[in-house]
Coordinates of N, CA and C in Angstrom, one line a residue:
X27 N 0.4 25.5 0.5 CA -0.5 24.6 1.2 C 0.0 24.3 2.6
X28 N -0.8 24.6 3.6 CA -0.2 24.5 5.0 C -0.6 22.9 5.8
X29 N 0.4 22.5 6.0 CA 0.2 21.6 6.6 C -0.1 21.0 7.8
X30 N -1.2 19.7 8.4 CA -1.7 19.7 9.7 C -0.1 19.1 10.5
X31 N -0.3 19.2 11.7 CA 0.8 18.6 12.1 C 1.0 17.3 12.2
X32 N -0.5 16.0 12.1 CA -0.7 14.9 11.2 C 0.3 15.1 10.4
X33 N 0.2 16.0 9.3 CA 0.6 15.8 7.7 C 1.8 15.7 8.1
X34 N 2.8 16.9 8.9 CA 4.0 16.7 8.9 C 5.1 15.5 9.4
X35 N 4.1 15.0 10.7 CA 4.7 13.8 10.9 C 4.7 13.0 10.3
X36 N 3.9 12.6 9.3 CA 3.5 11.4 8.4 C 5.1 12.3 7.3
X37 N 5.0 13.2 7.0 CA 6.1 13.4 6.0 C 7.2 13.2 6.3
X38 N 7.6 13.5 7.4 CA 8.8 13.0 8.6 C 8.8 11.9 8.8
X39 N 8.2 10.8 8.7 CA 8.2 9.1 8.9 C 8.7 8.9 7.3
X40 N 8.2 9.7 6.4 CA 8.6 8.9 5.1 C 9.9 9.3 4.4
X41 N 10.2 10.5 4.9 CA 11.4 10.4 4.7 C 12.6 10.1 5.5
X42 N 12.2 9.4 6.7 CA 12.9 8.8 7.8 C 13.1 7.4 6.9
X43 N 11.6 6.8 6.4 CA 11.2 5.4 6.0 C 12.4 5.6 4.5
X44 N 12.3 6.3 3.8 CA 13.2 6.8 2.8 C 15.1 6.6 2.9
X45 N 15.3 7.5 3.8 CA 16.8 7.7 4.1 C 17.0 6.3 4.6
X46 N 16.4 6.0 5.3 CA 16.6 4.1 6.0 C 17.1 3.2 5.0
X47 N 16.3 3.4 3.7 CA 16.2 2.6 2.6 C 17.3 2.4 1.9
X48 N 18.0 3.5 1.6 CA 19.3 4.1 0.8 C 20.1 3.7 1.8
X49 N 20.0 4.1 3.2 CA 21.4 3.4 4.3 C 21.9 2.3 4.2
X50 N 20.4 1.3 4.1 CA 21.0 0.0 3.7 C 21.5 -0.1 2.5
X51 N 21.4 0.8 1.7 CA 22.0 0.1 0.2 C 23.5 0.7 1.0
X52 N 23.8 1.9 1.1 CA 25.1 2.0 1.4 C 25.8 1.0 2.2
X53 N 25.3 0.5 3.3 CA 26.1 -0.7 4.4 C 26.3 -2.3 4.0
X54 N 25.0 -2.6 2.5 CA 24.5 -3.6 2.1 C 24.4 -3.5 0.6
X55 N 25.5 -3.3 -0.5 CA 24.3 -2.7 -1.7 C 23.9 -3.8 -2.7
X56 N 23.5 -4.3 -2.0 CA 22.9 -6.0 -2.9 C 21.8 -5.6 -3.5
X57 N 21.3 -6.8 -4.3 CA 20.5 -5.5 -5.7 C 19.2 -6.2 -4.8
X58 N 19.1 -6.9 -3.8 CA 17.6 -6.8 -3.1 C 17.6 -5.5 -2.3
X59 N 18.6 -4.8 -1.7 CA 18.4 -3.3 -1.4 C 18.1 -1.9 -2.1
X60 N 19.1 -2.3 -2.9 CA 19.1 -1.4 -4.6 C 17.0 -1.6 -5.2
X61 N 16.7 -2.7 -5.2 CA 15.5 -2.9 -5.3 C 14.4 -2.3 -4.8
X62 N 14.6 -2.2 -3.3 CA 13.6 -2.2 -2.4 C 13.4 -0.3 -2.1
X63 N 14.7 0.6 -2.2 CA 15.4 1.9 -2.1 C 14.4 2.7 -3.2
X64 N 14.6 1.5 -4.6 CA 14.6 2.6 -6.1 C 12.7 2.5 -6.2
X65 N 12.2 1.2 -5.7 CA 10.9 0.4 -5.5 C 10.5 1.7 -4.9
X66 N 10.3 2.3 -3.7 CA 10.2 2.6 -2.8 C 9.8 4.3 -3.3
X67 N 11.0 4.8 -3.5 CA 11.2 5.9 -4.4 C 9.9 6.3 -5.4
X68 N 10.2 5.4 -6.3 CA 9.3 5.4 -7.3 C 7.9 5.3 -6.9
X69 N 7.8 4.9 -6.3 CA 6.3 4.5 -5.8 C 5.6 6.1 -5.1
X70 N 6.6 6.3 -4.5 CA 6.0 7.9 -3.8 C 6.0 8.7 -5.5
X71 N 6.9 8.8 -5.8 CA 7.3 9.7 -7.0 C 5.9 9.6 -7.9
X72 N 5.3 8.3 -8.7 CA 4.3 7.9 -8.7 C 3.1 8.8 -8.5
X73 N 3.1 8.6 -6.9 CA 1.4 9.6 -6.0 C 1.9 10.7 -6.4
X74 N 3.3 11.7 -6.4 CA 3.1 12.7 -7.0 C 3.1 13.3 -8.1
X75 N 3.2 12.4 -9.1 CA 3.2 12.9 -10.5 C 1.4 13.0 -10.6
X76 N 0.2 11.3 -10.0 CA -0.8 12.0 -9.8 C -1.5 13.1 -9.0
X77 N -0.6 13.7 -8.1 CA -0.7 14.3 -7.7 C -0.9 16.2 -8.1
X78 N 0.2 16.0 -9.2 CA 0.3 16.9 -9.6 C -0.4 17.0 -11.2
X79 N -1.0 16.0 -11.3 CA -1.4 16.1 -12.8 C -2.8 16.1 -12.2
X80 N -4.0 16.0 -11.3 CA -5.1 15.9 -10.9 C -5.7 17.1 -11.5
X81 N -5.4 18.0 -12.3 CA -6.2 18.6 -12.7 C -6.7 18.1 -14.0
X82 N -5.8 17.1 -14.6 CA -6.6 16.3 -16.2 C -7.6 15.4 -15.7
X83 N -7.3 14.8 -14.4 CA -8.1 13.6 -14.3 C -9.1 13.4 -13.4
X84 N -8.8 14.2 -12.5 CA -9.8 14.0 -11.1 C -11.4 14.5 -11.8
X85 N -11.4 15.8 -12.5 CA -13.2 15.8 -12.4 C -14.1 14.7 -13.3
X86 N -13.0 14.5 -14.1 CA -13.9 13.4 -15.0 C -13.9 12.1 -14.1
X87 N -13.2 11.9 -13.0 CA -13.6 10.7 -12.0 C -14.9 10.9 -11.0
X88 N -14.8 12.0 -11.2 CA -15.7 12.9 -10.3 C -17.3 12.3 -10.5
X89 N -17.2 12.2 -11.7 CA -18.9 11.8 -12.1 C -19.6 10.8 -11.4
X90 N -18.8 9.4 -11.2 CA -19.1 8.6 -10.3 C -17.9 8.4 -9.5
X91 N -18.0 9.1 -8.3 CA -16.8 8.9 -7.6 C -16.5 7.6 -6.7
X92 N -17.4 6.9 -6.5 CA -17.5 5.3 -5.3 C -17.0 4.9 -6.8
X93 N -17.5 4.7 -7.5 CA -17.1 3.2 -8.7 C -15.5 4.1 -9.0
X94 N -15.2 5.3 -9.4 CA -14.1 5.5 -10.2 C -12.8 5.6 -8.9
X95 N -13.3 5.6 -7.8 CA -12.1 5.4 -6.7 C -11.7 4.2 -6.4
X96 N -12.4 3.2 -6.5 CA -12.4 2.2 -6.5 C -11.5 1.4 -7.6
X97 N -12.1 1.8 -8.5 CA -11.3 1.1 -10.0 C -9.5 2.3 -10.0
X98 N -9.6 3.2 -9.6 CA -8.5 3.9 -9.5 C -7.3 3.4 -8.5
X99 N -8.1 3.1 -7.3 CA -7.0 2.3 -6.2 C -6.7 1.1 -6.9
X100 N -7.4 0.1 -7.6 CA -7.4 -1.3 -8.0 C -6.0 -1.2 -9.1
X101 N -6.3 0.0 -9.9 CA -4.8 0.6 -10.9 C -3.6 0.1 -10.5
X102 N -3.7 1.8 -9.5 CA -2.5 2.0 -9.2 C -1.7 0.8 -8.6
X103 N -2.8 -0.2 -7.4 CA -1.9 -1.3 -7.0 C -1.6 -2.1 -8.3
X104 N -2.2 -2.3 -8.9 CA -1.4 -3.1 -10.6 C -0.3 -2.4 -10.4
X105 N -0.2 -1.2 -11.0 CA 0.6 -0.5 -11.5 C 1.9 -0.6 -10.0
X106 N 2.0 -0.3 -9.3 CA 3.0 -0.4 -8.2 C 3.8 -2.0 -8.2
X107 N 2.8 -3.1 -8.7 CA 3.7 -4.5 -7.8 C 4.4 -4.6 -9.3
X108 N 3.7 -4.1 -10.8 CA 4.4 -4.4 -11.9 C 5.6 -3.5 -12.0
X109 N 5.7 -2.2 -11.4 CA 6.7 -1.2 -11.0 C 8.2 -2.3 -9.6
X110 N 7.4 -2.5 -9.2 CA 8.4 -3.4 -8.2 C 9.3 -4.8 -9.1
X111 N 8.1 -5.3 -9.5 CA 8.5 -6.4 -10.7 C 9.9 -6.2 -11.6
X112 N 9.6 -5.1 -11.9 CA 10.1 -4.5 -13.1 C 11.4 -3.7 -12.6
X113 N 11.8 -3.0 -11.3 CA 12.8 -2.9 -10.5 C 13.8 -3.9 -10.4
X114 N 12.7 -5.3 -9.8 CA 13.7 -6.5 -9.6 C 14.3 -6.7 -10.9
X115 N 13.5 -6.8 -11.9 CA 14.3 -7.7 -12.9 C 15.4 -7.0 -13.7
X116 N 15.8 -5.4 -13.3 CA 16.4 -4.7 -13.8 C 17.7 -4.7 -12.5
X117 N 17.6 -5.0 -11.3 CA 18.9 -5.3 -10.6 C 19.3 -6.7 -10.3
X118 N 18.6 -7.3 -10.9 CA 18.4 -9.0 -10.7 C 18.5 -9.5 -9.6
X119 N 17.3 -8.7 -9.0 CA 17.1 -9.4 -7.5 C 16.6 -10.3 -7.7
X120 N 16.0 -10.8 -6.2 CA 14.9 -11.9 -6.3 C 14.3 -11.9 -5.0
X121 N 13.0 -12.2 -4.7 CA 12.4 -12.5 -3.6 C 11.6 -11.0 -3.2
X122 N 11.6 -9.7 -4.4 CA 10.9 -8.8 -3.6 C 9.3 -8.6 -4.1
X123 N 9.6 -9.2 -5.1 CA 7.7 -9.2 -5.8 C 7.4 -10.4 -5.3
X124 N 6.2 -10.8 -5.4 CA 5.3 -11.3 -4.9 C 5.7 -12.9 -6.1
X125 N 6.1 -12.5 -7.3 CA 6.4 -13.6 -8.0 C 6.6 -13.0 -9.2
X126 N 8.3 -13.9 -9.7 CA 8.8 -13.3 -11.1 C 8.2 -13.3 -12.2
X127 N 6.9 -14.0 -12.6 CA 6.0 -14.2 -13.4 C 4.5 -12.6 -13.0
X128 N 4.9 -11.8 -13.8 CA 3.5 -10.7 -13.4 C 2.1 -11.2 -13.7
X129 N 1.7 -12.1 -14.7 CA 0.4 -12.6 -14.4 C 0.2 -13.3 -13.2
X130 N 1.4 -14.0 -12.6 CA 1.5 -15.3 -11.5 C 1.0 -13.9 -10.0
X131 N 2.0 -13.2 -10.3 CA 2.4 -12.2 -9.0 C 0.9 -11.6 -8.8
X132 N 0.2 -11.1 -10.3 CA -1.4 -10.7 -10.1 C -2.4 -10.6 -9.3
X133 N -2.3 -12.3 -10.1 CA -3.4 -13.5 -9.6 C -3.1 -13.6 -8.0
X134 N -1.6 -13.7 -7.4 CA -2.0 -13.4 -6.0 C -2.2 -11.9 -5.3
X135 N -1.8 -10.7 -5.9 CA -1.7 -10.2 -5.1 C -3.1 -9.2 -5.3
X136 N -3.8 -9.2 -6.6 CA -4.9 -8.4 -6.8 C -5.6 -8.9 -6.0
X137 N -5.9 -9.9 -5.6 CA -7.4 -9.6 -4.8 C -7.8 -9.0 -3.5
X138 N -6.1 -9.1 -2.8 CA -6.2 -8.7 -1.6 C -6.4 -6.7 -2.5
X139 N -5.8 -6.6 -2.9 CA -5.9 -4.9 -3.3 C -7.2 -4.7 -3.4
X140 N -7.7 -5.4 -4.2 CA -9.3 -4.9 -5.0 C -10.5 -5.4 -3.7
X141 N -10.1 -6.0 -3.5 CA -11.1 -5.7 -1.8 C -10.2 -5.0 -0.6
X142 N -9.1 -4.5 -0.3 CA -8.9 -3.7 0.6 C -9.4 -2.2 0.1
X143 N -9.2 -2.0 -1.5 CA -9.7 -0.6 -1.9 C -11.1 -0.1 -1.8
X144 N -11.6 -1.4 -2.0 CA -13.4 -1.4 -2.1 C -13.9 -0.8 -1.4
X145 N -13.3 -1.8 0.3 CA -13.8 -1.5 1.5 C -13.3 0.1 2.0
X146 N -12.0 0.2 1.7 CA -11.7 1.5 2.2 C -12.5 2.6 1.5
X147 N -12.8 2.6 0.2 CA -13.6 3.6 -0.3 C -14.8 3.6 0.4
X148 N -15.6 2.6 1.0 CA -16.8 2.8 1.6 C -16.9 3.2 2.7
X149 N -15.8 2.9 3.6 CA -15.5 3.8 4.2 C -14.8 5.1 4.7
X150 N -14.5 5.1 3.7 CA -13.7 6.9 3.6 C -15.1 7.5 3.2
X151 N -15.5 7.0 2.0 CA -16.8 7.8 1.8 C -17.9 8.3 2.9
X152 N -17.7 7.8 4.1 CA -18.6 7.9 4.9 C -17.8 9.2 5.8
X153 N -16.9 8.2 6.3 CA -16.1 9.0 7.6 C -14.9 9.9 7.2
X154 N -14.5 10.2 6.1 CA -14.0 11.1 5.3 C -12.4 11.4 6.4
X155 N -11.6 10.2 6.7 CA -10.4 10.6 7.2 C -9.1 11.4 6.7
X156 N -8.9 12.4 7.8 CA -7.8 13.3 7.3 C -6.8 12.5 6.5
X157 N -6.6 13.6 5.0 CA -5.4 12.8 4.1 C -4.0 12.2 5.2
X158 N -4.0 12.5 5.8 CA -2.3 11.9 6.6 C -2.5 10.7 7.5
X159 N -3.7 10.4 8.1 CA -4.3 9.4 8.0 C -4.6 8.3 7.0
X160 N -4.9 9.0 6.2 CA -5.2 8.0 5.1 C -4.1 7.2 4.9
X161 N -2.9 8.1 5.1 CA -1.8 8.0 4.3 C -1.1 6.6 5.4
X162 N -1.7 7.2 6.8 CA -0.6 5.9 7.8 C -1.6 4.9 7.9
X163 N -2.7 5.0 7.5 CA -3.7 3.6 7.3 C -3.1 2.6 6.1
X164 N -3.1 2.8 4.8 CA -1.9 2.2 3.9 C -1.1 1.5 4.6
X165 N 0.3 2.2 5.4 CA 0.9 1.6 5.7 C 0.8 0.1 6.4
X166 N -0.4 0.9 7.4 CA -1.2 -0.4 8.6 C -1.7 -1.5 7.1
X167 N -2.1 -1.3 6.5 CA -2.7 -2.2 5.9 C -1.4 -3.1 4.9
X168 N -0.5 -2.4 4.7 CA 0.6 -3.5 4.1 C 1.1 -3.9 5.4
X169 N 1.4 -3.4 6.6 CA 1.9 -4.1 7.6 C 1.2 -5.1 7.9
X170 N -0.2 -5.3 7.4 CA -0.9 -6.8 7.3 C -0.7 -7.6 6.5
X171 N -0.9 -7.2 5.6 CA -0.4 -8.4 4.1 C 0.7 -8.1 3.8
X172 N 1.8 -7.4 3.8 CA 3.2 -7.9 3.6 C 4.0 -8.1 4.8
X173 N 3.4 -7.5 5.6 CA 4.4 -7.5 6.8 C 3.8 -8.8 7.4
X174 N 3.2 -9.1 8.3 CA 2.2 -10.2 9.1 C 2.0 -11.3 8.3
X175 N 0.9 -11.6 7.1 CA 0.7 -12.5 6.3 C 2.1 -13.0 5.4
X176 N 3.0 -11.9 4.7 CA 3.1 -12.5 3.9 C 5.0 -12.6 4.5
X177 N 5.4 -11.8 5.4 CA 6.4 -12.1 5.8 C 6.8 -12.6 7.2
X178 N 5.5 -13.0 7.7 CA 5.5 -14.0 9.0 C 4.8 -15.3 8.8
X179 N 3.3 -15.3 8.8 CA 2.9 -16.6 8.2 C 3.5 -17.8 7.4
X180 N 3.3 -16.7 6.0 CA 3.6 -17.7 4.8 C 5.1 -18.2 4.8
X181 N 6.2 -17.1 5.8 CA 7.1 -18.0 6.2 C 7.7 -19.6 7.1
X182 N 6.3 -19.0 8.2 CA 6.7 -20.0 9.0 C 6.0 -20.8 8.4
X183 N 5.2 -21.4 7.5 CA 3.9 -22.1 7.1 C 4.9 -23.1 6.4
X184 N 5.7 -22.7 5.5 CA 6.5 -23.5 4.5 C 8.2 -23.8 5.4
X185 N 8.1 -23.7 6.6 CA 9.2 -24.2 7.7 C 10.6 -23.8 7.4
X186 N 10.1 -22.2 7.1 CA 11.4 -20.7 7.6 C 10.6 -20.1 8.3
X187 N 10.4 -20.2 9.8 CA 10.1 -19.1 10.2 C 10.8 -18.0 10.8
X188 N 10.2 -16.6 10.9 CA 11.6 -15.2 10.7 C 11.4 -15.2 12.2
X189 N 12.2 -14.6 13.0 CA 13.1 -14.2 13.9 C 12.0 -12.8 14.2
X190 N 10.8 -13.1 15.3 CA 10.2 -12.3 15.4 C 10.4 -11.1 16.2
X191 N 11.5 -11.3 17.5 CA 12.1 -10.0 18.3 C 12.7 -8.7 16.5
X192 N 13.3 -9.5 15.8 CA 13.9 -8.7 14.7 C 13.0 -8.2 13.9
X193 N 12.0 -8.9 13.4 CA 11.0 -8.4 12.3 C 10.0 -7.2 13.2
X194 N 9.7 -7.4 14.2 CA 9.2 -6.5 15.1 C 9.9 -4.9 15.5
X195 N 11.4 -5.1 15.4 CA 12.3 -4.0 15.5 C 12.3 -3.5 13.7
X196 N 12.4 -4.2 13.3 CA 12.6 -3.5 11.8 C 11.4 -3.2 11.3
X197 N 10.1 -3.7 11.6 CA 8.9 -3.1 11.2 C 8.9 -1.6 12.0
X198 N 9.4 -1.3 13.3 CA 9.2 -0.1 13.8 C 9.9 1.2 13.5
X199 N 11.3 0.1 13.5 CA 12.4 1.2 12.8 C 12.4 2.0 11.7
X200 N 11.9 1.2 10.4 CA 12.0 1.5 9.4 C 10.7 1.1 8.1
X201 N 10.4 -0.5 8.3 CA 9.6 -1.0 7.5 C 7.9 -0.6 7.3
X202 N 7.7 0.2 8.8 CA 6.4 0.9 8.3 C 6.4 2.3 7.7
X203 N 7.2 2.4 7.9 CA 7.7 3.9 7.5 C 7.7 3.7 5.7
X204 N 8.1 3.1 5.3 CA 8.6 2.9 3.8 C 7.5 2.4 3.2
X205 N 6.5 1.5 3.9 CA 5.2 1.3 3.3 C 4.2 1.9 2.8
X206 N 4.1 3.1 3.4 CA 3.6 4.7 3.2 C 3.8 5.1 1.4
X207 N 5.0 5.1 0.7 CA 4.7 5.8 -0.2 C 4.3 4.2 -0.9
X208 N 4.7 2.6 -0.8 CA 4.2 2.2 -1.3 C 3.0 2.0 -1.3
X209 N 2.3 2.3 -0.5 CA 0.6 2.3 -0.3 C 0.1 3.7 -1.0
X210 N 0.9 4.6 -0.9 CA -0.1 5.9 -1.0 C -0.9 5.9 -2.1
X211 N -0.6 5.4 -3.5 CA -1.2 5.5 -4.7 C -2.3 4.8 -4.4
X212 N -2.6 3.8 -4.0 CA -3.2 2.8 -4.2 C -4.7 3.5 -3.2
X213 N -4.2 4.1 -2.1 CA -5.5 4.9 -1.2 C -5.3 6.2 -1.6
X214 N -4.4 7.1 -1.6 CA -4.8 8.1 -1.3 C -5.6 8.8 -2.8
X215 N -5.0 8.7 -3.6 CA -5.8 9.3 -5.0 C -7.5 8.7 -4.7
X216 N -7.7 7.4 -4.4 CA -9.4 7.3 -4.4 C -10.0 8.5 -3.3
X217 N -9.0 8.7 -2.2 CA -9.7 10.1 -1.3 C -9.7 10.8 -2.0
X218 N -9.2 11.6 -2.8 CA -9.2 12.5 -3.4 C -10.7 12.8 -4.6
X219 N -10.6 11.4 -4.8 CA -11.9 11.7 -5.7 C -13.2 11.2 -5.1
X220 N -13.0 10.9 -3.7 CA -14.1 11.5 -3.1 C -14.5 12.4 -2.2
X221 N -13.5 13.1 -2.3 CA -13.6 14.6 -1.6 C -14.0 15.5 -3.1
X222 N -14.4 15.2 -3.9 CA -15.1 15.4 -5.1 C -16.4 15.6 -4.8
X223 N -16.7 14.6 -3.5 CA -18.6 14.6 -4.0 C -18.6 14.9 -2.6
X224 N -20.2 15.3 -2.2 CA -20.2 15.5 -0.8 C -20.3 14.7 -0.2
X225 N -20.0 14.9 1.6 CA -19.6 13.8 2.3 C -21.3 13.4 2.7
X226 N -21.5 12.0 3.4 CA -22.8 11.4 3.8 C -23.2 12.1 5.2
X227 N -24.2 12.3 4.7 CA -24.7 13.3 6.2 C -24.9 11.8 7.8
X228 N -24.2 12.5 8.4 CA -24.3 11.4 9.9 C -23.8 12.5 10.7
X229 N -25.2 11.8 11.8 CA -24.2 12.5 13.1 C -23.0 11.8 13.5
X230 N -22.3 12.5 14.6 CA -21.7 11.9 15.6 C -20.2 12.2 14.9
X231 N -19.3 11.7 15.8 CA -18.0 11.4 15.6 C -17.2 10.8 14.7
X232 N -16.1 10.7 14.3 CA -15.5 9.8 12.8 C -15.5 8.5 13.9
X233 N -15.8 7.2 13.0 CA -16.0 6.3 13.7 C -14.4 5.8 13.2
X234 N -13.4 5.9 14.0 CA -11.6 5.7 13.7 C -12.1 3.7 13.7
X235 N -12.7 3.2 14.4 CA -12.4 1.5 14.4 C -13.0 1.3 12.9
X236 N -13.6 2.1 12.4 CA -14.1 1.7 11.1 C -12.5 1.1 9.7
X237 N -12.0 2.3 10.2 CA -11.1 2.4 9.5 C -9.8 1.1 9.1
X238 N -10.2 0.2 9.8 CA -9.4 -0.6 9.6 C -10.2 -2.1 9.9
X239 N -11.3 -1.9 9.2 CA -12.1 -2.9 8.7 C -11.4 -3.9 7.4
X240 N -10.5 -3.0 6.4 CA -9.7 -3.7 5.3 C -8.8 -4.7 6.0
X241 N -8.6 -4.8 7.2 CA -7.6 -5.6 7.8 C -8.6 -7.1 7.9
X242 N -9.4 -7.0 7.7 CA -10.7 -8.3 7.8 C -10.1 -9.3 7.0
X243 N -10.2 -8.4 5.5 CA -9.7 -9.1 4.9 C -8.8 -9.9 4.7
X244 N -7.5 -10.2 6.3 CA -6.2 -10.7 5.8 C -6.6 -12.4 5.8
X245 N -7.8 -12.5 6.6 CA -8.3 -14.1 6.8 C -8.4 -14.6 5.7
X246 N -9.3 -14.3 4.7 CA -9.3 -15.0 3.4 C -8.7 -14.8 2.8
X247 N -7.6 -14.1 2.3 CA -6.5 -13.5 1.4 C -5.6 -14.8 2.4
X248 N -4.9 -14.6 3.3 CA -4.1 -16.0 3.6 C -4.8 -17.0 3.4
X249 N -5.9 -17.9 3.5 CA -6.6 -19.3 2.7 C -6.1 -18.7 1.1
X250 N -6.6 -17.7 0.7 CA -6.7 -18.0 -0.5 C -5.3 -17.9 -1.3
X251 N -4.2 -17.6 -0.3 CA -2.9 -17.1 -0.5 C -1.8 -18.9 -0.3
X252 N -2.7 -19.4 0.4 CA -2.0 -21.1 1.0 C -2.6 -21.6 -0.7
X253 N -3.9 -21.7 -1.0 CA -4.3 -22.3 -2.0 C -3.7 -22.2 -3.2
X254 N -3.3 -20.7 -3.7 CA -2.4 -20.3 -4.7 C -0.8 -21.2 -4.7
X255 N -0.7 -21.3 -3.3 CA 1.3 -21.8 -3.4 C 1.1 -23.2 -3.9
X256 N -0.3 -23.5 -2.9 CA -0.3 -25.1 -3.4 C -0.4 -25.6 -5.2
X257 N -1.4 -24.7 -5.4 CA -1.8 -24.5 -6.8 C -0.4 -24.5 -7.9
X258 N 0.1 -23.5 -7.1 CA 1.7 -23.1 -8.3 C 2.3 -24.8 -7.8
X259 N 2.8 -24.8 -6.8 CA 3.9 -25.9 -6.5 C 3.2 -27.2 -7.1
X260 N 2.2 -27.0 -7.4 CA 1.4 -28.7 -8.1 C 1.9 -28.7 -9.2
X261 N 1.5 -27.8 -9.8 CA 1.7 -27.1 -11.3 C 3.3 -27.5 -11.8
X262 N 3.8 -26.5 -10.9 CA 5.6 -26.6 -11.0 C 6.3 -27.9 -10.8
X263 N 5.4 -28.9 -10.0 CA 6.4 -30.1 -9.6 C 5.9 -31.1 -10.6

């Protein structure tokens, strides 16, 4: 399979975003690094085991491909934060899931998934972006809700806020880079099964601003993300 020079760069960021990951365990090996390295790992490993098994699964998705890409991205993000979950609690970190309770961690983090996937399928379905694309759109899209929302906001919101010259360097250096194989499951397999059906006849050009319409979403996912803390901390106190 030959690859576009997109593809190669994008392969070259993840395993730049990769080697980064492991550096820090070497200079740092605290089990939130050990976490975040094996997390990380796994998650790409993940897209390619579907990757490589797409011959049992993809045509039978095929039949309805808008509903079964949709429910297929909605999975895999299950499937990834309970994989992270399930990292932490095996190095006894803390602070890298979303919350040590996986119904709790869910409930916040499925909705942003199940409508970022929605919308991306409706629009991929249309404007059919090259896979390596797809792949650094992911990324953009956790650099919204984990990077922006959930590790700038919701920090400064509850009075830690992070050290933004730093989180700005480490998002470039390394943190978008590594989001990639955490995202890929979650988008790239629904392209896949809709490069199954034919594309929607339109003229004109790939409309690129389209593509990051899922970022819309970060406005109500943060309300609905303030309401949940409130909700837990009522609960818990």
């Amino acid at each position: 399979m030959k690859l576009s020079r997109l593809s190669k760069f994008v392969l070259g960021g993840i395993l730049w975003g990769w080697a980064f990951s492991f550096f820090a365990v070497f200079l740092e090996p605290t089990p939130e690094n050990f976490t975040l390295a094996v997390s990380i790992t796994l998650s790409g490993l993940y897209t390619g085991l579907l990757y490589l098994t797409r011959n049992l699964w993809l045509r039978k998705l095929s039949k309805s491909p808008i509903v079964n890409a949709i429910l297929l991205g909605s999975f895999n993000a299950a499937v990834i934060e309970t994989l992270f979950l399930l990292v932490e609690k095996v190095f006894g970190a803390s602070g890298v899931a979303a919350h040590p309770n996986l119904l709790i961690d869910l409930l916040i983090t499925m909705p942003w998934y199940i409508g970022l996937v929605w919308i991306f399928v409706k629009v991929q379905n249309e404007e059919r972006f090259p896979l390596g694309a797809v792949l650094l759109l992911g990324a953009i899209y956790e650099m919204g809700a984990d990077g922006i929302v959930g590790g700038v906001l919701m920090p400064a919101l509850i009075g830690t806020p992070v050290n933004l010259v730093e989180f700005l360097v480490l998002s470039a250096l390394a943190a978008f880079w590594q989001f990639i194989p955490v995202y890929s499951s979650i988008i790239l397999p629904p392209a896949w099964v809709l490069e199954t059906s034919e594309p929607v006849k339109r003229a004109g050009k790939k409309r690129w601003g389209r593509a990051f319409l899922p970022l819309l979403l970060l406005i109500p996912f943060s309300i609905y993300l303030i309401l949940v803390i409130l909700a837990i901390s009522s609960f818990s106190g």
